[in-house]
Amino acid sequence: MEVVIVPDATAGGELIAEAMAALVRRKPDALLGVATGSTPLPIYEALAAKVAAGEVDASRARICQLDEYVGLPAGHPESYRSVVLREVVEPLGLSEASFMGPNGSAQDVQSACVQYDKALAEAGGVDLQLLGIGTDGHIGFNEPCSSLASRTRIKTLTEQTRVDNARFFDGDIEQVPHHVITQGIGTILEARHLVLLATGEGKADAVAATVEGPVASIVPASALQLHPHATVVVDEAAASKLKLADYFRHTYANKPGWQGL
């Protein structure tokens, strides 16, 4: 696992956007896994700016979804399909045909989960998966004590996660669904490159447990320690609880240029 400490969210977004652009230059039809929430917005803004400036041609890139609420209609403004189309697909100038995600409105939700795992495999697998992290260490919606071998499935959200997400529903927790479809930890670990971005002091404990703690289901993000190519990008506030912060700064400052992110 590589840990990169950046000054702020903007710097983190630019760093990750350039890594995504470099991937698309090498592999124009790369499958990019995206996350939702406020944390990755600087990534999407920086990547869209690169496309607009002609620094990268993303016209053949494909986008896939990490998770989705169960029960929200596809056109609901806070369904993750709507969010990804609005924040990623449209700004990159892509068509909806380039996008794939689980169907949270399916009559048979369990079958929809199985079908999404199958669709990801048939698409050749995810080349780069963006991840955020919850204050409790969850990734996707794999809440604490999720199986580290789990596949895409239905999960019940904790009250803390519903409280955290209420800001997207006018602050009304009653509007936040109780269930989601999420890629499982085992599914996430199949992506070729995992990139987790965390910003703010509120994520510091979760980051420290993920990076420096044991691999344990109580901290789902700690499963990144098992991946051969995982990158954790954190701002100074999110890095504030890391015991090895100085070491991480030193290794990144002396990283060979040919390695890339």
mmCIF file with all atom_site columns, C-alpha atoms in Angstrom, residues 5-127:
data_model
loop_
_atom_site.group_PDB
_atom_site.id
_atom_site.type_symbol
_atom_site.label_atom_id
_atom_site.label_alt_id
_atom_site.label_comp_id
_atom_site.label_asym_id
_atom_site.label_entity_id
_atom_site.label_seq_id
_atom_site.pdbx_PDB_ins_code
_atom_site.Cartn_x
_atom_site.Cartn_y
_atom_site.Cartn_z
_atom_site.occupancy
_atom_site.B_iso_or_equiv
_atom_site.pdbx_formal_charge
_atom_site.auth_seq_id
_atom_site.auth_comp_id
_atom_site.auth_asym_id
_atom_site.auth_atom_id
_atom_site.pdbx_PDB_model_num
ATOM 1   C CA . ILE A 1 5   ? 0.011   12.934  1.967   1.00 0.00 ? 5   ILE A CA 1
ATOM 2   C CA . VAL A 1 6   ? -1.080  16.072  0.100   1.00 0.00 ? 6   VAL A CA 1
ATOM 3   C CA . PRO A 1 7   ? -1.667  19.634  1.348   1.00 0.00 ? 7   PRO A CA 1
ATOM 4   C CA . ASP A 1 8   ? -5.404  19.707  0.719   1.00 0.00 ? 8   ASP A CA 1
ATOM 5   C CA . ALA A 1 9   ? -8.348  18.216  -1.150  1.00 0.00 ? 9   ALA A CA 1
ATOM 6   C CA . THR A 1 10  ? -7.609  20.164  -4.319  1.00 0.00 ? 10  THR A CA 1
ATOM 7   C CA . ALA A 1 11  ? -4.080  18.757  -4.517  1.00 0.00 ? 11  ALA A CA 1
ATOM 8   C CA . GLY A 1 12  ? -5.405  15.262  -3.900  1.00 0.00 ? 12  GLY A CA 1
ATOM 9   C CA . GLY A 1 13  ? -7.996  15.655  -6.629  1.00 0.00 ? 13  GLY A CA 1
ATOM 10  C CA . GLU A 1 14  ? -5.400  16.851  -9.138  1.00 0.00 ? 14  GLU A CA 1
ATOM 11  C CA . LEU A 1 15  ? -3.006  14.001  -8.293  1.00 0.00 ? 15  LEU A CA 1
ATOM 12  C CA . ILE A 1 16  ? -5.647  11.317  -8.729  1.00 0.00 ? 16  ILE A CA 1
ATOM 13  C CA . ALA A 1 17  ? -7.148  12.936  -11.835 1.00 0.00 ? 17  ALA A CA 1
ATOM 14  C CA . GLU A 1 18  ? -3.731  12.868  -13.492 1.00 0.00 ? 18  GLU A CA 1
ATOM 15  C CA . ALA A 1 19  ? -3.353  9.173   -12.613 1.00 0.00 ? 19  ALA A CA 1
ATOM 16  C CA . MET A 1 20  ? -6.744  8.499   -14.212 1.00 0.00 ? 20  MET A CA 1
ATOM 17  C CA . ALA A 1 21  ? -5.797  10.562  -17.272 1.00 0.00 ? 21  ALA A CA 1
ATOM 18  C CA . ALA A 1 22  ? -2.520  8.652   -17.603 1.00 0.00 ? 22  ALA A CA 1
ATOM 19  C CA . LEU A 1 23  ? -4.445  5.375   -17.469 1.00 0.00 ? 23  LEU A CA 1
ATOM 20  C CA . VAL A 1 24  ? -6.862  6.515   -20.189 1.00 0.00 ? 24  VAL A CA 1
ATOM 21  C CA . ARG A 1 25  ? -3.938  7.620   -22.371 1.00 0.00 ? 25  ARG A CA 1
ATOM 22  C CA . ARG A 1 26  ? -2.477  4.106   -22.061 1.00 0.00 ? 26  ARG A CA 1
ATOM 23  C CA . LYS A 1 27  ? -5.813  2.331   -22.331 1.00 0.00 ? 27  LYS A CA 1
ATOM 24  C CA . PRO A 1 28  ? -8.456  4.521   -24.000 1.00 0.00 ? 28  PRO A CA 1
ATOM 25  C CA . ASP A 1 29  ? -11.357 2.189   -23.151 1.00 0.00 ? 29  ASP A CA 1
ATOM 26  C CA . ALA A 1 30  ? -10.380 1.815   -19.481 1.00 0.00 ? 30  ALA A CA 1
ATOM 27  C CA . LEU A 1 31  ? -13.166 0.947   -17.057 1.00 0.00 ? 31  LEU A CA 1
ATOM 28  C CA . LEU A 1 32  ? -13.101 3.535   -14.271 1.00 0.00 ? 32  LEU A CA 1
ATOM 29  C CA . GLY A 1 33  ? -14.912 2.762   -11.040 1.00 0.00 ? 33  GLY A CA 1
ATOM 30  C CA . VAL A 1 34  ? -16.266 5.867   -9.360  1.00 0.00 ? 34  VAL A CA 1
ATOM 31  C CA . ALA A 1 35  ? -17.488 6.722   -5.893  1.00 0.00 ? 35  ALA A CA 1
ATOM 32  C CA . THR A 1 36  ? -20.078 9.278   -4.806  1.00 0.00 ? 36  THR A CA 1
ATOM 33  C CA . GLY A 1 37  ? -20.200 11.824  -1.999  1.00 0.00 ? 37  GLY A CA 1
ATOM 34  C CA . SER A 1 38  ? -18.422 15.139  -1.573  1.00 0.00 ? 38  SER A CA 1
ATOM 35  C CA . THR A 1 39  ? -14.864 13.800  -1.185  1.00 0.00 ? 39  THR A CA 1
ATOM 36  C CA . PRO A 1 40  ? -14.214 12.742  -4.817  1.00 0.00 ? 40  PRO A CA 1
ATOM 37  C CA . LEU A 1 41  ? -15.643 15.920  -6.389  1.00 0.00 ? 41  LEU A CA 1
ATOM 38  C CA . PRO A 1 42  ? -12.186 17.559  -6.748  1.00 0.00 ? 42  PRO A CA 1
ATOM 39  C CA . ILE A 1 43  ? -11.084 14.492  -8.734  1.00 0.00 ? 43  ILE A CA 1
ATOM 40  C CA . TYR A 1 44  ? -13.969 14.732  -11.173 1.00 0.00 ? 44  TYR A CA 1
ATOM 41  C CA . GLU A 1 45  ? -13.567 18.491  -11.558 1.00 0.00 ? 45  GLU A CA 1
ATOM 42  C CA . ALA A 1 46  ? -9.837  18.157  -12.291 1.00 0.00 ? 46  ALA A CA 1
ATOM 43  C CA . LEU A 1 47  ? -10.385 15.293  -14.742 1.00 0.00 ? 47  LEU A CA 1
ATOM 44  C CA . ALA A 1 48  ? -13.142 17.178  -16.580 1.00 0.00 ? 48  ALA A CA 1
ATOM 45  C CA . ALA A 1 49  ? -10.823 20.190  -16.850 1.00 0.00 ? 49  ALA A CA 1
ATOM 46  C CA . LYS A 1 50  ? -8.153  18.011  -18.447 1.00 0.00 ? 50  LYS A CA 1
ATOM 47  C CA . VAL A 1 51  ? -10.668 16.694  -20.968 1.00 0.00 ? 51  VAL A CA 1
ATOM 48  C CA . ALA A 1 52  ? -11.895 20.211  -21.756 1.00 0.00 ? 52  ALA A CA 1
ATOM 49  C CA . ALA A 1 53  ? -8.305  21.403  -22.232 1.00 0.00 ? 53  ALA A CA 1
ATOM 50  C CA . GLY A 1 54  ? -7.544  18.560  -24.638 1.00 0.00 ? 54  GLY A CA 1
ATOM 51  C CA . GLU A 1 55  ? -4.975  17.007  -22.318 1.00 0.00 ? 55  GLU A CA 1
ATOM 52  C CA . VAL A 1 56  ? -6.695  13.633  -22.491 1.00 0.00 ? 56  VAL A CA 1
ATOM 53  C CA . ASP A 1 57  ? -9.290  12.060  -24.789 1.00 0.00 ? 57  ASP A CA 1
ATOM 54  C CA . ALA A 1 58  ? -11.791 10.231  -22.585 1.00 0.00 ? 58  ALA A CA 1
ATOM 55  C CA . SER A 1 59  ? -14.332 9.563   -25.326 1.00 0.00 ? 59  SER A CA 1
ATOM 56  C CA . ARG A 1 60  ? -13.838 5.788   -25.158 1.00 0.00 ? 60  ARG A CA 1
ATOM 57  C CA . ALA A 1 61  ? -13.577 5.517   -21.383 1.00 0.00 ? 61  ALA A CA 1
ATOM 58  C CA . ARG A 1 62  ? -16.202 3.553   -19.464 1.00 0.00 ? 62  ARG A CA 1
ATOM 59  C CA . ILE A 1 63  ? -17.618 4.365   -16.036 1.00 0.00 ? 63  ILE A CA 1
ATOM 60  C CA . CYS A 1 64  ? -18.980 1.951   -13.441 1.00 0.00 ? 64  CYS A CA 1
ATOM 61  C CA . GLN A 1 65  ? -20.767 2.519   -10.187 1.00 0.00 ? 65  GLN A CA 1
ATOM 62  C CA . LEU A 1 66  ? -19.660 1.360   -6.730  1.00 0.00 ? 66  LEU A CA 1
ATOM 63  C CA . ASP A 1 67  ? -23.045 1.237   -5.048  1.00 0.00 ? 67  ASP A CA 1
ATOM 64  C CA . GLU A 1 68  ? -26.696 2.248   -5.257  1.00 0.00 ? 68  GLU A CA 1
ATOM 65  C CA . TYR A 1 69  ? -29.622 2.891   -2.939  1.00 0.00 ? 69  TYR A CA 1
ATOM 66  C CA . VAL A 1 70  ? -32.383 0.278   -2.942  1.00 0.00 ? 70  VAL A CA 1
ATOM 67  C CA . GLY A 1 71  ? -35.860 1.610   -3.615  1.00 0.00 ? 71  GLY A CA 1
ATOM 68  C CA . LEU A 1 72  ? -35.065 5.024   -5.060  1.00 0.00 ? 72  LEU A CA 1
ATOM 69  C CA . PRO A 1 73  ? -36.317 5.347   -8.639  1.00 0.00 ? 73  PRO A CA 1
ATOM 70  C CA . ALA A 1 74  ? -33.529 5.610   -11.205 1.00 0.00 ? 74  ALA A CA 1
ATOM 71  C CA . GLY A 1 75  ? -34.460 9.224   -11.953 1.00 0.00 ? 75  GLY A CA 1
ATOM 72  C CA . HIS A 1 76  ? -34.375 10.366  -8.316  1.00 0.00 ? 76  HIS A CA 1
ATOM 73  C CA . PRO A 1 77  ? -31.790 13.180  -8.061  1.00 0.00 ? 77  PRO A CA 1
ATOM 74  C CA . GLU A 1 78  ? -30.010 11.414  -5.194  1.00 0.00 ? 78  GLU A CA 1
ATOM 75  C CA . SER A 1 79  ? -29.961 7.949   -6.717  1.00 0.00 ? 79  SER A CA 1
ATOM 76  C CA . TYR A 1 80  ? -26.319 7.216   -7.315  1.00 0.00 ? 80  TYR A CA 1
ATOM 77  C CA . ARG A 1 81  ? -27.019 6.633   -10.978 1.00 0.00 ? 81  ARG A CA 1
ATOM 78  C CA . SER A 1 82  ? -28.256 10.223  -11.247 1.00 0.00 ? 82  SER A CA 1
ATOM 79  C CA . VAL A 1 83  ? -25.323 11.518  -9.205  1.00 0.00 ? 83  VAL A CA 1
ATOM 80  C CA . VAL A 1 84  ? -22.712 9.725   -11.335 1.00 0.00 ? 84  VAL A CA 1
ATOM 81  C CA . LEU A 1 85  ? -24.338 10.850  -14.573 1.00 0.00 ? 85  LEU A CA 1
ATOM 82  C CA . ARG A 1 86  ? -24.439 14.437  -13.283 1.00 0.00 ? 86  ARG A CA 1
ATOM 83  C CA . GLU A 1 87  ? -20.990 14.618  -11.684 1.00 0.00 ? 87  GLU A CA 1
ATOM 84  C CA . VAL A 1 88  ? -18.889 12.306  -13.864 1.00 0.00 ? 88  VAL A CA 1
ATOM 85  C CA . VAL A 1 89  ? -20.414 11.103  -17.122 1.00 0.00 ? 89  VAL A CA 1
ATOM 86  C CA . GLU A 1 90  ? -21.806 14.410  -18.395 1.00 0.00 ? 90  GLU A CA 1
ATOM 87  C CA . PRO A 1 91  ? -18.797 16.598  -17.433 1.00 0.00 ? 91  PRO A CA 1
ATOM 88  C CA . LEU A 1 92  ? -16.493 14.151  -19.249 1.00 0.00 ? 92  LEU A CA 1
ATOM 89  C CA . GLY A 1 93  ? -18.641 14.389  -22.358 1.00 0.00 ? 93  GLY A CA 1
ATOM 90  C CA . LEU A 1 94  ? -19.556 10.703  -22.272 1.00 0.00 ? 94  LEU A CA 1
ATOM 91  C CA . SER A 1 95  ? -22.835 9.122   -23.226 1.00 0.00 ? 95  SER A CA 1
ATOM 92  C CA . GLU A 1 96  ? -25.042 7.168   -20.859 1.00 0.00 ? 96  GLU A CA 1
ATOM 93  C CA . ALA A 1 97  ? -24.121 4.067   -22.872 1.00 0.00 ? 97  ALA A CA 1
ATOM 94  C CA . SER A 1 98  ? -20.605 4.265   -21.396 1.00 0.00 ? 98  SER A CA 1
ATOM 95  C CA . PHE A 1 99  ? -21.990 3.859   -17.881 1.00 0.00 ? 99  PHE A CA 1
ATOM 96  C CA . MET A 1 100 ? -22.919 0.733   -15.924 1.00 0.00 ? 100 MET A CA 1
ATOM 97  C CA . GLY A 1 101 ? -24.316 0.274   -12.442 1.00 0.00 ? 101 GLY A CA 1
ATOM 98  C CA . PRO A 1 102 ? -26.482 -2.010  -10.287 1.00 0.00 ? 102 PRO A CA 1
ATOM 99  C CA . ASN A 1 103 ? -30.264 -1.723  -10.532 1.00 0.00 ? 103 ASN A CA 1
ATOM 100 C CA . GLY A 1 104 ? -31.556 -0.620  -7.143  1.00 0.00 ? 104 GLY A CA 1
ATOM 101 C CA . SER A 1 105 ? -35.132 -0.564  -8.449  1.00 0.00 ? 105 SER A CA 1
ATOM 102 C CA . ALA A 1 106 ? -35.146 -4.178  -9.657  1.00 0.00 ? 106 ALA A CA 1
ATOM 103 C CA . GLN A 1 107 ? -37.978 -6.417  -8.492  1.00 0.00 ? 107 GLN A CA 1
ATOM 104 C CA . ASP A 1 108 ? -35.405 -9.111  -7.715  1.00 0.00 ? 108 ASP A CA 1
ATOM 105 C CA . VAL A 1 109 ? -32.628 -7.123  -6.044  1.00 0.00 ? 109 VAL A CA 1
ATOM 106 C CA . GLN A 1 110 ? -30.558 -10.167 -5.139  1.00 0.00 ? 110 GLN A CA 1
ATOM 107 C CA . SER A 1 111 ? -30.480 -11.231 -8.791  1.00 0.00 ? 111 SER A CA 1
ATOM 108 C CA . ALA A 1 112 ? -29.488 -7.673  -9.743  1.00 0.00 ? 112 ALA A CA 1
ATOM 109 C CA . CYS A 1 113 ? -26.475 -7.973  -7.435  1.00 0.00 ? 113 CYS A CA 1
ATOM 110 C CA . VAL A 1 114 ? -25.324 -11.206 -9.071  1.00 0.00 ? 114 VAL A CA 1
ATOM 111 C CA . GLN A 1 115 ? -25.855 -9.742  -12.517 1.00 0.00 ? 115 GLN A CA 1
ATOM 112 C CA . TYR A 1 116 ? -23.746 -6.676  -11.709 1.00 0.00 ? 116 TYR A CA 1
ATOM 113 C CA . ASP A 1 117 ? -20.783 -8.770  -10.587 1.00 0.00 ? 117 ASP A CA 1
ATOM 114 C CA . LYS A 1 118 ? -21.148 -10.750 -13.810 1.00 0.00 ? 118 LYS A CA 1
ATOM 115 C CA . ALA A 1 119 ? -21.341 -7.569  -15.907 1.00 0.00 ? 119 ALA A CA 1
ATOM 116 C CA . LEU A 1 120 ? -18.128 -6.191  -14.360 1.00 0.00 ? 120 LEU A CA 1
ATOM 117 C CA . ALA A 1 121 ? -16.305 -9.428  -15.169 1.00 0.00 ? 121 ALA A CA 1
ATOM 118 C CA . GLU A 1 122 ? -17.647 -9.510  -18.721 1.00 0.00 ? 122 GLU A CA 1
ATOM 119 C CA . ALA A 1 123 ? -16.484 -5.900  -19.193 1.00 0.00 ? 123 ALA A CA 1
ATOM 120 C CA . GLY A 1 124 ? -12.935 -7.057  -18.496 1.00 0.00 ? 124 GLY A CA 1
ATOM 121 C CA . GLY A 1 125 ? -12.780 -5.956  -14.878 1.00 0.00 ? 125 GLY A CA 1
ATOM 122 C CA . VAL A 1 126 ? -12.308 -2.538  -13.318 1.00 0.00 ? 126 VAL A CA 1
ATOM 123 C CA . ASP A 1 127 ? -9.003  -0.873  -14.190 1.00 0.00 ? 127 ASP A CA 1
#
